[in-house]
Coordinates of N, CA and C in Angstrom, one line a residue:
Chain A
X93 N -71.5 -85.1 22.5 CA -72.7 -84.9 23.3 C -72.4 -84.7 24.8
X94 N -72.7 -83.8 25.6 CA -72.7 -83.7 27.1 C -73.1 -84.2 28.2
X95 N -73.0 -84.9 29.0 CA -73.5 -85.8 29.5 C -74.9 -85.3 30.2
X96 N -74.8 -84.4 30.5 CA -76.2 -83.6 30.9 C -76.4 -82.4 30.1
X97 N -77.5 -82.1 29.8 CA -77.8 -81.0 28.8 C -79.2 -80.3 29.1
X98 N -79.0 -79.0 29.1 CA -79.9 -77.9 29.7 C -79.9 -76.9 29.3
X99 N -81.1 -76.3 28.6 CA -81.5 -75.1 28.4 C -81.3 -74.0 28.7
X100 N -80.4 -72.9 28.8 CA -79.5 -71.7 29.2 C -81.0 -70.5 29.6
X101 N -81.9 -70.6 28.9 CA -83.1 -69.8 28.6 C -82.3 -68.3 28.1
X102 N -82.9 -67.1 28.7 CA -83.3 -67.3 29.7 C -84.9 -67.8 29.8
X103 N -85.3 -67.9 30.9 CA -87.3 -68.3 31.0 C -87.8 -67.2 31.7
X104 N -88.7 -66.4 31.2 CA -89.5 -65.4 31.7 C -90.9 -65.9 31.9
X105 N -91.4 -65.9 33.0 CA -92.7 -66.0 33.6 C -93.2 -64.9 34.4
X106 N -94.4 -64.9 34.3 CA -94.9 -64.2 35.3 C -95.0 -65.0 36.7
X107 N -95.6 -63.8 37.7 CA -95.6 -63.9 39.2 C -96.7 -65.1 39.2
X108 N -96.4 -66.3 39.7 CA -97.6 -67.1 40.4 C -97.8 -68.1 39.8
X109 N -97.4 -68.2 38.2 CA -97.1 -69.4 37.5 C -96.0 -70.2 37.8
X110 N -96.6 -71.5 37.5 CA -96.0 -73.1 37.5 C -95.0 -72.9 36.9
X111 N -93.9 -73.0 37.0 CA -92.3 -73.1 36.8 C -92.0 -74.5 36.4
X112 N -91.6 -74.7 35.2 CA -91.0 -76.3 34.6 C -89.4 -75.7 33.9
X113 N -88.8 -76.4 34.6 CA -87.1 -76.5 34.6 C -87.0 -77.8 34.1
X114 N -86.4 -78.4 32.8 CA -85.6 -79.7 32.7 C -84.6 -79.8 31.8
X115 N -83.9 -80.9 32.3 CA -82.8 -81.8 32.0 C -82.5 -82.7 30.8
X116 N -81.5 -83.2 30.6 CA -82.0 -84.5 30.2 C -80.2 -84.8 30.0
X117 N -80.0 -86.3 30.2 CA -78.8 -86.9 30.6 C -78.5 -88.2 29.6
X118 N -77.5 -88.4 29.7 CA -77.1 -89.3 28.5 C -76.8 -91.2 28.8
X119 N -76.2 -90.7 30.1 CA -75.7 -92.3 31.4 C -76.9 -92.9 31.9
X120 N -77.2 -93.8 31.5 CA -78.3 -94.1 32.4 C -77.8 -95.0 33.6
X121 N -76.4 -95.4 33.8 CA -76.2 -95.6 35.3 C -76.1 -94.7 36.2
X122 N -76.6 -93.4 36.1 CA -76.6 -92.3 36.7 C -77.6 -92.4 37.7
X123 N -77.5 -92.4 39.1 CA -78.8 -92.7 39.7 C -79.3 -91.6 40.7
X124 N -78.0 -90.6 41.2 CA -78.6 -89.6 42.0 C -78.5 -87.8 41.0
X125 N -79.7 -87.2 41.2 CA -80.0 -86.3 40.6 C -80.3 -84.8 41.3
X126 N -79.6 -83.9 41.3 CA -79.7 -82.8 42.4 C -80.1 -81.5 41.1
X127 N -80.5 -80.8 42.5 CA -81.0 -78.8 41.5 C -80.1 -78.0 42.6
X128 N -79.6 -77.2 42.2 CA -79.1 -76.3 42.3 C -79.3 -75.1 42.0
X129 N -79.4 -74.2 42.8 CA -80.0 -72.5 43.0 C -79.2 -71.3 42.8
X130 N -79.0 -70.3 41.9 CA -77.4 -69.8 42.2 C -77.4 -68.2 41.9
X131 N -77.9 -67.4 42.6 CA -78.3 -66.3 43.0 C -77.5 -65.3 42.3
X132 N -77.6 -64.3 41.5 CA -76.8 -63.6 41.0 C -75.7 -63.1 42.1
X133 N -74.6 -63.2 41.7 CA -72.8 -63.2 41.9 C -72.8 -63.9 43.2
X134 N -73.4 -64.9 43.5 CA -72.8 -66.0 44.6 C -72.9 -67.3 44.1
X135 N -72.2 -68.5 45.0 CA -72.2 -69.7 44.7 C -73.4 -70.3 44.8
X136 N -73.7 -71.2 43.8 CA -74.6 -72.3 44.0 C -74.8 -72.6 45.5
X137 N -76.3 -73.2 45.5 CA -77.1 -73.9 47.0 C -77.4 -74.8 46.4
X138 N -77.4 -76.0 47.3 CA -78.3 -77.3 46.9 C -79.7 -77.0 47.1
X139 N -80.6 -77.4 46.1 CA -81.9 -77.3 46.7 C -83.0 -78.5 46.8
X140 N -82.6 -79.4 46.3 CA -83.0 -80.5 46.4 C -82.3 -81.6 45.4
X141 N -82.1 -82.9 46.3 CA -81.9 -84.4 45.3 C -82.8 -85.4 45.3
X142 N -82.5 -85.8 44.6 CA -83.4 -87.3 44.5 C -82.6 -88.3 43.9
X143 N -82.9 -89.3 44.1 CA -81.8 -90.7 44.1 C -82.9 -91.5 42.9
X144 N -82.4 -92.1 42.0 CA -83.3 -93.2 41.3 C -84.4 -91.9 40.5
X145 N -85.7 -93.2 40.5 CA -86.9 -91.8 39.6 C -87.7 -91.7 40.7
X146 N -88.8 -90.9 40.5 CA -89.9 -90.9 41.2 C -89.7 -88.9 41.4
X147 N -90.5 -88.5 42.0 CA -90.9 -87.7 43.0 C -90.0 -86.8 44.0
X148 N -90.0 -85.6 44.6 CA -89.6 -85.8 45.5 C -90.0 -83.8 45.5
X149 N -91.1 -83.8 47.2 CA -91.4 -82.4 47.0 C -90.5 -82.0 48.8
X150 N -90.6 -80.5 48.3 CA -90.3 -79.6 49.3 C -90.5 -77.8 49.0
X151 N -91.8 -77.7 50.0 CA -92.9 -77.1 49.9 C -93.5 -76.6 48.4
X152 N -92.6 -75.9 47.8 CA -93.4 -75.1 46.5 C -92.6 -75.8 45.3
X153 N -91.3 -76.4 45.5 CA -90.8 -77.0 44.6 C -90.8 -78.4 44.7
X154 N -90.9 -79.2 43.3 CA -90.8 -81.0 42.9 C -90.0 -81.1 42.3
X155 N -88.9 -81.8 42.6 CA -88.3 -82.3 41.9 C -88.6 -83.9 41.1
X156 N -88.5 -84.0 39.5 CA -89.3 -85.3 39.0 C -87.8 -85.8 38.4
X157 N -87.8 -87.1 38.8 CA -86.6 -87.8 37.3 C -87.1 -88.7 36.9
X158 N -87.2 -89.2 35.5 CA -87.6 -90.3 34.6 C -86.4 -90.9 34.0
X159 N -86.5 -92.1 34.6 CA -85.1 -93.0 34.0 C -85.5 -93.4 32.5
X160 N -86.6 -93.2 32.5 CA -87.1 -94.2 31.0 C -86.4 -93.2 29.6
X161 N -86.7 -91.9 30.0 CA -86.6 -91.0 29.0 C -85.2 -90.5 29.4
X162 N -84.6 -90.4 30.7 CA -83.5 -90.2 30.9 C -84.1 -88.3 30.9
X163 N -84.8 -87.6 31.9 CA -85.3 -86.7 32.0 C -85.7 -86.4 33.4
X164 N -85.0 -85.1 34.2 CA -84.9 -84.3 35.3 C -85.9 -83.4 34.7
X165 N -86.8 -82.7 36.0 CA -87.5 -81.4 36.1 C -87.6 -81.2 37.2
X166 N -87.5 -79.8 37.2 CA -88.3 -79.2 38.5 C -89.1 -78.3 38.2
X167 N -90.2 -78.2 39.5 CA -91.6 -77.5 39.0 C -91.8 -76.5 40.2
X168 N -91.9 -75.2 40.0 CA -92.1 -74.9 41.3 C -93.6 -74.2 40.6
X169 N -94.1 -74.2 42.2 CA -95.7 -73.5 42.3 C -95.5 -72.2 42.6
X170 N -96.6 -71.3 42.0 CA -97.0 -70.0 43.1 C -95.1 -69.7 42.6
X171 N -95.0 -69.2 41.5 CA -93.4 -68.7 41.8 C -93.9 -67.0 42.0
X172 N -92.4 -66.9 42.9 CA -92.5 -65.4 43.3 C -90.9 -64.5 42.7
X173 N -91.2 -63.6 42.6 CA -90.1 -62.6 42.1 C -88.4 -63.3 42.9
X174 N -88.6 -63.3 44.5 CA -87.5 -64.0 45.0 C -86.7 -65.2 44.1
X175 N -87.8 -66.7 43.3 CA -87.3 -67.6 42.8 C -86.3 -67.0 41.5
X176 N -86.0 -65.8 41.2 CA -85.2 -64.9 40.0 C -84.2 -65.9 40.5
X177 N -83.3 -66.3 39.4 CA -82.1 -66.9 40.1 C -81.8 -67.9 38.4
X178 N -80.5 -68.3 38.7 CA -80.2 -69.2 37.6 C -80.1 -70.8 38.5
X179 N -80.8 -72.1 37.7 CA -81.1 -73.2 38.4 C -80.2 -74.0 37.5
X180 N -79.5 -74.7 38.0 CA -79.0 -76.0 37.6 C -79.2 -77.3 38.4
X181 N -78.9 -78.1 37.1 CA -79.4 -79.7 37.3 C -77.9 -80.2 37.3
X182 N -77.6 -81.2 38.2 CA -76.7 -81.8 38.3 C -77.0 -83.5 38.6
X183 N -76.1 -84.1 38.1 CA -75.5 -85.6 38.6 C -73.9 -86.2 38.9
X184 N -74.1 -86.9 39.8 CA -73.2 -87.5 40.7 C -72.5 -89.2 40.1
X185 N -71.1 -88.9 39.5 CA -70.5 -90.2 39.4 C -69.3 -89.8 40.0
X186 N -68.7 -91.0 40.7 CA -66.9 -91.3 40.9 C -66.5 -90.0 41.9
X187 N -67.3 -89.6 42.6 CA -67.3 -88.5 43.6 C -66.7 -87.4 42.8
X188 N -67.8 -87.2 41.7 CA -67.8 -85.6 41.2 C -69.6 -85.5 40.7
X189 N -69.1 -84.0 40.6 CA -70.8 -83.5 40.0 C -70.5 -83.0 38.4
X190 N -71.7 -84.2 37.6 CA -71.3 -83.7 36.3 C -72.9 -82.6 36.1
X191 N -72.3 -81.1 35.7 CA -73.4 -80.3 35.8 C -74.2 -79.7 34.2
X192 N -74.9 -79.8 34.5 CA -75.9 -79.0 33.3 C -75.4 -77.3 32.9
X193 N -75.4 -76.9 32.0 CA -75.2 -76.0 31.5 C -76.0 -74.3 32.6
X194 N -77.4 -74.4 33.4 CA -78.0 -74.0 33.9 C -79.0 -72.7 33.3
X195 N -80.2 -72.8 33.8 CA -81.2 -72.0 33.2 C -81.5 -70.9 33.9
X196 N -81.0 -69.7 33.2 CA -81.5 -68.4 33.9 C -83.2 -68.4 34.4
X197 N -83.6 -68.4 35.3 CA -85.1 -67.8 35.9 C -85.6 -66.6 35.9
X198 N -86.6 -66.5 35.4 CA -86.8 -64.5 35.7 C -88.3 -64.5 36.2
X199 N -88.7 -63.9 37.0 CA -90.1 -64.4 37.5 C -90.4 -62.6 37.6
X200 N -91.6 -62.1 36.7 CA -92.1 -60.9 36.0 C -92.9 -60.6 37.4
X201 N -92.9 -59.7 38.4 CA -93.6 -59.0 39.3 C -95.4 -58.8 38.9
Chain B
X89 N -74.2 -75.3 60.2 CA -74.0 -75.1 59.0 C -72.4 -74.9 58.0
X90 N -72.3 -75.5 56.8 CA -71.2 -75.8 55.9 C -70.9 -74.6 56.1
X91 N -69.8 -74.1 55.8 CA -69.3 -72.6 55.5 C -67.6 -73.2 54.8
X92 N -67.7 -72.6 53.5 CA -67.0 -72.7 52.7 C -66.6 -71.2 52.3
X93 N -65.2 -70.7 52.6 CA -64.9 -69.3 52.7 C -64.1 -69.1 51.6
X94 N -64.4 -68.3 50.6 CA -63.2 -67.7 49.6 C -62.4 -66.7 49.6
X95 N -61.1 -66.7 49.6 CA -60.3 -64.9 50.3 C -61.2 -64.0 50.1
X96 N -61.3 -63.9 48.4 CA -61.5 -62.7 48.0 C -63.0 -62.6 47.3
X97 N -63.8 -61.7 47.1 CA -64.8 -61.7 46.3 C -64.6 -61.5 44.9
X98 N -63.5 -59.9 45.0 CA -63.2 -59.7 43.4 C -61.7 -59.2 43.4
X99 N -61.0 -59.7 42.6 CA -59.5 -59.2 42.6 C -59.8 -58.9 41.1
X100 N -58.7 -57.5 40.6 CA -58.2 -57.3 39.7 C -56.5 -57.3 39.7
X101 N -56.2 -58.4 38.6 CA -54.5 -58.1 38.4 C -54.2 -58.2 37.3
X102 N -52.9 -58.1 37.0 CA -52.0 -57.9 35.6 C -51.8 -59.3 35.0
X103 N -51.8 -59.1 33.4 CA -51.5 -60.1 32.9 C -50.0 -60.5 33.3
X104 N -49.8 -61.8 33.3 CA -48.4 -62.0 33.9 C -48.1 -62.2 35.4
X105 N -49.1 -61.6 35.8 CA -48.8 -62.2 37.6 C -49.3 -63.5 38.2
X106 N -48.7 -63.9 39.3 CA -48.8 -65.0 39.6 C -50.2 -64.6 40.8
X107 N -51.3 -65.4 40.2 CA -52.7 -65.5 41.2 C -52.9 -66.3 42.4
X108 N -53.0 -65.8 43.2 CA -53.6 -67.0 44.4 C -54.6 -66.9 44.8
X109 N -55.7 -68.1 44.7 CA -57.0 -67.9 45.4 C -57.1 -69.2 46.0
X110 N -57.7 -68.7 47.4 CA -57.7 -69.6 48.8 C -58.9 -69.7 48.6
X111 N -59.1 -70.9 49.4 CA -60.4 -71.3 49.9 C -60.6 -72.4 51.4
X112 N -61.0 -72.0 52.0 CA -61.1 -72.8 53.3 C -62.9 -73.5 53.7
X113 N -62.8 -74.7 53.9 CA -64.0 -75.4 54.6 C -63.8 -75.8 56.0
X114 N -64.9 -75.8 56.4 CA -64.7 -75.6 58.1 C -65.7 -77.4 58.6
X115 N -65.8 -78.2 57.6 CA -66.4 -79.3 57.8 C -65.7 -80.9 57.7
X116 N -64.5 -80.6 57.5 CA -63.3 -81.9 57.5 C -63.9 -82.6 56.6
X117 N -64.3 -82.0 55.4 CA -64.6 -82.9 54.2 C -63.6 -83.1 53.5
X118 N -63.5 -84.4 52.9 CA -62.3 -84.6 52.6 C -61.8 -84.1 50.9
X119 N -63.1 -84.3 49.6 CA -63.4 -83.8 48.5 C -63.4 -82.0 48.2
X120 N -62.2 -81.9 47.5 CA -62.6 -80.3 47.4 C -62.5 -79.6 46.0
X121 N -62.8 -78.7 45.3 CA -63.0 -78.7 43.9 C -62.6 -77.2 43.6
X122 N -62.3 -76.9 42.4 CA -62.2 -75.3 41.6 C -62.9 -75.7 40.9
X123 N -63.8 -74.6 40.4 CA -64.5 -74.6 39.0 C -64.4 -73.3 38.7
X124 N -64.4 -72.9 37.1 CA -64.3 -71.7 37.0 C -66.1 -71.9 36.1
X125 N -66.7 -70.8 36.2 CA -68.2 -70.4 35.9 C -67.8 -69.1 34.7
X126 N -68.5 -69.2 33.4 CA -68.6 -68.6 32.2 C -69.6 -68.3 31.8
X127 N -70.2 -67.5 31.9 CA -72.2 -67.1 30.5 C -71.7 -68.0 29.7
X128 N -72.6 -69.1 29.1 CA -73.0 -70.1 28.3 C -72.0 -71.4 28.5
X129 N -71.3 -71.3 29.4 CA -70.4 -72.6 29.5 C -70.4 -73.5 30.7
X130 N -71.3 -72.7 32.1 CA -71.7 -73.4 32.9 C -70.2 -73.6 34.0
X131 N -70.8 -74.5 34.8 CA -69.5 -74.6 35.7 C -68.3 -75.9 34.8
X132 N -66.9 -75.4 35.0 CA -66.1 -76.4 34.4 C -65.0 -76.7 35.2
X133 N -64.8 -77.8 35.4 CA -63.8 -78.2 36.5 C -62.5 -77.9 36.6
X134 N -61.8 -77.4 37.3 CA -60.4 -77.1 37.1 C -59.0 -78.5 38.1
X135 N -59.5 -78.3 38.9 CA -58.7 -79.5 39.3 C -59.8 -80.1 41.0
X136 N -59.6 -80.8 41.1 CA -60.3 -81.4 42.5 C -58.7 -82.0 43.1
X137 N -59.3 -82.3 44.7 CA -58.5 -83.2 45.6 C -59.4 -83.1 46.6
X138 N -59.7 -85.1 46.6 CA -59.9 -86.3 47.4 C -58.9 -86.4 49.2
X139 N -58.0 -85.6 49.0 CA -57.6 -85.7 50.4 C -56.2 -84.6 49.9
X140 N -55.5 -84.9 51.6 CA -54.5 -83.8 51.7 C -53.3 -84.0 50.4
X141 N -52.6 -83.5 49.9 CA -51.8 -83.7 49.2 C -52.1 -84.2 47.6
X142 N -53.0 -84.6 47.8 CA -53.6 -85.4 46.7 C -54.7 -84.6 46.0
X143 N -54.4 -84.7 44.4 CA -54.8 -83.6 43.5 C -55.1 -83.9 42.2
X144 N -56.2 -83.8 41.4 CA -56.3 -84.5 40.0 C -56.7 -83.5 39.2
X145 N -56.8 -83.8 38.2 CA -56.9 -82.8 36.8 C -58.6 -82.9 36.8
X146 N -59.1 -81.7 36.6 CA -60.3 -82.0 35.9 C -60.2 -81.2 34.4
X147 N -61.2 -80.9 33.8 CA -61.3 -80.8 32.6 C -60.4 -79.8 32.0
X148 N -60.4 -78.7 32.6 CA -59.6 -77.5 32.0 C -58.5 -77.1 33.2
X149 N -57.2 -78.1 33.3 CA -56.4 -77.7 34.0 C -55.0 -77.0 33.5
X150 N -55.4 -76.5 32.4 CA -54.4 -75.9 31.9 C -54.3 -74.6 32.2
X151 N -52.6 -74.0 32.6 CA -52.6 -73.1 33.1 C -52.9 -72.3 34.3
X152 N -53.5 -73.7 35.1 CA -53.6 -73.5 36.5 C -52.8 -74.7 37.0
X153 N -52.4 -74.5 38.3 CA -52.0 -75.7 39.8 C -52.8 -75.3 41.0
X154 N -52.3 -76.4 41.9 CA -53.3 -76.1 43.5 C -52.3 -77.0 44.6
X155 N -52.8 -76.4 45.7 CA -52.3 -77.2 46.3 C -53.4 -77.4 47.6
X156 N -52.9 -78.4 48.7 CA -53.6 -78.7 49.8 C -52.5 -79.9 50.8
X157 N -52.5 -78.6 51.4 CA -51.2 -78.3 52.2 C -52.5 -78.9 53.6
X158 N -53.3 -78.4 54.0 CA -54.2 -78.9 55.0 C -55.4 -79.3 54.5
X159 N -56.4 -80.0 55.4 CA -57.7 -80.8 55.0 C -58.4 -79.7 54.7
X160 N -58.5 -78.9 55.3 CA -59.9 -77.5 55.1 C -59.1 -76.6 54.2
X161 N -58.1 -76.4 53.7 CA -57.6 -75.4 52.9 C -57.3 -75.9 51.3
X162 N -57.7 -75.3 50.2 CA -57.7 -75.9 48.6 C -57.3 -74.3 48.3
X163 N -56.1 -74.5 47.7 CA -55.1 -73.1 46.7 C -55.6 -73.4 44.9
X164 N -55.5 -72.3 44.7 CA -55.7 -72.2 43.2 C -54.6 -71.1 42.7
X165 N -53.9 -71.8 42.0 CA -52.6 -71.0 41.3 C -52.9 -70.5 39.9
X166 N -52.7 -69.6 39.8 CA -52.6 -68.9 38.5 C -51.2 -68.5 38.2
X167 N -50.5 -69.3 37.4 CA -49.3 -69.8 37.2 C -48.8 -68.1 37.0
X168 N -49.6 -67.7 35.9 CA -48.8 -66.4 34.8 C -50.3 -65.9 34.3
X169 N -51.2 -65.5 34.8 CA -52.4 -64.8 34.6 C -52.6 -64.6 33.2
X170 N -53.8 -64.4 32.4 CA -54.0 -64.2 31.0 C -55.6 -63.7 31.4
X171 N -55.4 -63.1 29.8 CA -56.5 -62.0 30.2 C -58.1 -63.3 30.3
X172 N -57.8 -64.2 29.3 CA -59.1 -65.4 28.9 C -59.0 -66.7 30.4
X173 N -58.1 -65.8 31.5 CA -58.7 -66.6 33.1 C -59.7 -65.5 33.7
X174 N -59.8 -64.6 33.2 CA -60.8 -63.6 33.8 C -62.5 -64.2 33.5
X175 N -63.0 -64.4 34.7 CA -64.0 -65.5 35.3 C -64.1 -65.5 36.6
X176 N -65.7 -66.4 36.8 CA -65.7 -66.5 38.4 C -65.7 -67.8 38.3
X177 N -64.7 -67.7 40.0 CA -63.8 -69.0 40.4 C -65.1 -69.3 41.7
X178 N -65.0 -70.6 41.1 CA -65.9 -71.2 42.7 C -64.7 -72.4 42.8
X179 N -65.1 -72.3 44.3 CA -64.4 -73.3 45.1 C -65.8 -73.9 45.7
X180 N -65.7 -75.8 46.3 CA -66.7 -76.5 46.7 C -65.8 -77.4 47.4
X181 N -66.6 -77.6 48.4 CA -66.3 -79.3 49.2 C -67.4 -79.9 49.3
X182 N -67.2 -81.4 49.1 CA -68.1 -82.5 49.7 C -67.7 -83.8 50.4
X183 N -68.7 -84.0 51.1 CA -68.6 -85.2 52.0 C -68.5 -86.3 51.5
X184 N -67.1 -87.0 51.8 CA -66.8 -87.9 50.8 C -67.4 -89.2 50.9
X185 N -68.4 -89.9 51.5 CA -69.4 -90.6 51.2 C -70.8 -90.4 50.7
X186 N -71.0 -88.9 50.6 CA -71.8 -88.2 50.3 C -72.1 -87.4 48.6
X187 N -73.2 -87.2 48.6 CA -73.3 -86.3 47.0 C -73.6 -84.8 48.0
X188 N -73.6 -84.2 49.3 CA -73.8 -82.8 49.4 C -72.2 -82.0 49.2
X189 N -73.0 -81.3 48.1 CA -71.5 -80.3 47.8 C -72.1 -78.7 48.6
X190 N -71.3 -78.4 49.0 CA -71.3 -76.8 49.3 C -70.0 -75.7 48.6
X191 N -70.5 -75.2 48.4 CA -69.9 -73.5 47.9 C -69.6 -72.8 48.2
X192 N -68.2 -72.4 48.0 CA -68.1 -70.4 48.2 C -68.9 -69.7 47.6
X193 N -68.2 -68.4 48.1 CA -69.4 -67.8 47.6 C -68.4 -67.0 46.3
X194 N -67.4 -67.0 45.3 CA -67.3 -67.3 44.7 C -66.3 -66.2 44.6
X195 N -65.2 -65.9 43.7 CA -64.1 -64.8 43.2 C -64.4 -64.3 41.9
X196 N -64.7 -63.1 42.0 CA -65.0 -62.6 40.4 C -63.2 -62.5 39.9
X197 N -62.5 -62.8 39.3 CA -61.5 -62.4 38.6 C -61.4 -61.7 37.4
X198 N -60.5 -60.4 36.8 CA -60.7 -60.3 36.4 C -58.9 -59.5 35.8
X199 N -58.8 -60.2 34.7 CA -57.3 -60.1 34.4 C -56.9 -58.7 33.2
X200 N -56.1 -57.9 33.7 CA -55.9 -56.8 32.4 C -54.7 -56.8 31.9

């Protein structure tokens, strides 16, 4: 089993719908959880972390983790053709990043 | 802003040659990584190093080396090229009390 595990999609949505991206991880001493953005033929961007569970917004996107279920999402609002991109979920042990497989995005004009 | 520089965007070479891909960070982070990126296999570690000289295996270090000869500079060796290294190579550094990683912008390789 992988320590983090994620859905390849791809996910096709239309323009302006709620966007749900998740995770799910195996360590539950795992406590910081990051997304990652990764634009066709360049390197990944961080786009947001969150440490522990709870919440955590910036502007159109939330990042959510549930320790209970051992379960990462991100949600973005209002998605636009720009958010097209493959997203991964990552976590942090022993000063490395163990990464998710990553989910192609395709957001329909 | 991080800036994490990779030589090349895309090289093509022969099976059998010996590869070099550079990468430079301009932030005195001390953590620096290869990973090579596949369709359906995600990013997978090839070696990291924690500081100068110092260098660890990660998952698929077979058939590659590295070196880090300075703090901002991380080498990726392709010992003797094969056609199943053809991939894109990212290079990353992070701040070693830190979880922010930054990225090249990445080497399409591509071996014949």
């Amino acid at each position: 089993q992988k320590e983090v595990e994620q859905d390849p999609g791809p996910l096709s949505v239309p323009e302006g719908a709620i966007v749900s991206l998740n995770c799910t991880y195996s360590n539950s001493a795992f406590q910081y959880f990051m997304w990652y953005r990764q634009y066709s033929r360049k390197g990944p961007e961080l786009l947001m972390y969150t440490y522990s569970s709870g919440n955590k917004e910036d502007g159109r996107f939330t990042a959510q983790v549930d320790k209970s279920s051992k379960y990462i999402s991100l949600f973005i609002r209002d998605s636009q053709p720009s958010d097209s991109a493959t997203y991964l979920c990552a976590t942090y042990s022993n000063y490395q990043l163990i990464w998710g497989a990553g989910t192609k995005l395709i957001i329909k004009p | 802003d991080v800036k994490v520089t990779q030589s090349s965007r895309y090289l093509v070479k022969r099976t059998g040659e010996k590869v070099f891909l550079e990468c430079v960070q301009d932030m005195d982070h001390e953590n620096m990584f290869w990973y090579r990126q596949d369709p359906g296999l995600g990013l997978r570690l090839i070696y990291f190093s924690y500081d100068v000289k110092m260098k660890e295996k990660g998952d698929i270090p077979e058939g590659y080396s590295v070196s880090r000869e300075k703090k901002e500079r991380f080498s990726l060796i392709l010992e003797s090229a094969s056609t199943n290294q053809t991939s894109m190579y990212l290079c990353a550094s992070m701040e070693g009390a830190g979880i922010m990683t930054f990225f090249g912008q990445g080497t399409r390789l591509t071996v014949v």
